[in-house]
Amino acid sequence: MLKTKPVCLMLCVAALMGCGALESNDMDTPVVATVQLDENQLARGAKLFKYKCAACHSMKAGESSMFGPHLNGIMGRRIGGLAGYVYTSDVSGFDFFWTYERMDAWLENPQNMVQHMCMPFLGIKNSDDRRYLIGFMQHASTP
């Protein structure tokens, strides 16, 4: 029994070191938790998308939008990372993935994250509405 304890300890330390390296590496695609919404909340998210986002963005993959990139599958995607869409240098200069927390901060005050962007969107102050919109974008995305 005494001989197995050092081996177990070394394996535990190695496992923990590996976990720490994964968490601190922003270059790995993050796991994005799915927002759970009931039907009314999902409908509110769809309505918010329609009135706040749909003039410039689509939820259909590959669909050309008049101004902005499609948002299908945006959660977990690198900012400025949609192939075939040309982003401004202000957006393409960032290097992060869209997690729930980042999207929530963006939707609350986009100009706070990207100061000179050309998106005419002032944000959504209500945190519940932001959660409903994020949940809708996840729900409406197709693999």
Coordinates of C-alpha atoms in Angstrom, one line a residue, residues 34-97:
T34 CA -26.4 26.1 -22.8
V35 CA -28.8 28.7 -21.4
Q36 CA -32.0 26.9 -20.3
L37 CA -35.1 28.9 -21.2
D38 CA -38.8 28.1 -21.0
E39 CA -41.1 28.8 -24.1
N40 CA -42.0 32.3 -23.0
Q41 CA -38.3 33.3 -22.4
L42 CA -37.3 31.8 -25.7
A43 CA -40.0 33.7 -27.5
R44 CA -38.8 36.9 -25.8
G45 CA -35.3 36.1 -27.0
A46 CA -36.5 35.7 -30.5
K47 CA -38.4 39.0 -30.3
L48 CA -35.3 40.7 -29.0
F49 CA -33.2 39.2 -31.9
K50 CA -35.8 40.4 -34.4
Y51 CA -35.9 44.0 -33.2
K52 CA -32.3 44.4 -32.0
C53 CA -30.2 42.3 -34.3
A54 CA -32.0 41.0 -37.4
A55 CA -31.6 44.3 -39.4
C56 CA -27.9 43.4 -39.7
H57 CA -27.5 39.8 -38.7
S58 CA -29.1 36.5 -39.6
M59 CA -29.2 33.3 -37.6
K60 CA -28.9 31.1 -40.7
A61 CA -25.4 29.8 -41.5
G62 CA -24.1 31.0 -44.8
E63 CA -26.8 33.5 -45.3
S64 CA -25.5 36.8 -46.4
S65 CA -26.4 39.7 -44.2
M66 CA -26.6 43.3 -45.3
F67 CA -24.2 44.5 -42.7
G68 CA -23.0 42.0 -40.1
P69 CA -21.9 38.4 -40.2
H70 CA -24.5 35.6 -39.5
L71 CA -24.7 34.7 -35.8
N72 CA -25.3 30.9 -36.3
G73 CA -23.0 29.1 -33.9
I74 CA -21.5 32.3 -32.5
M75 CA -21.2 30.9 -29.0
G76 CA -17.8 29.3 -28.7
R77 CA -16.6 30.9 -31.9
R78 CA -13.5 33.2 -31.9
I79 CA -14.4 36.9 -32.2
G80 CA -13.9 37.9 -35.8
G81 CA -13.6 34.2 -36.7
L82 CA -16.3 33.6 -39.3
A83 CA -14.6 32.5 -42.5
G84 CA -15.5 34.7 -45.5
Y85 CA -16.6 37.8 -43.5
V86 CA -14.3 40.8 -43.5
Y87 CA -14.2 42.3 -40.0
T88 CA -12.9 45.8 -39.2
S89 CA -9.4 46.0 -37.8
D90 CA -10.9 47.0 -34.4
V91 CA -12.7 43.7 -34.2
S92 CA -10.1 41.5 -35.8
G93 CA -7.5 42.8 -33.4
F94 CA -9.2 40.9 -30.5
D95 CA -8.4 37.4 -29.6
F96 CA -11.1 35.7 -27.5
F97 CA -14.0 33.3 -27.9

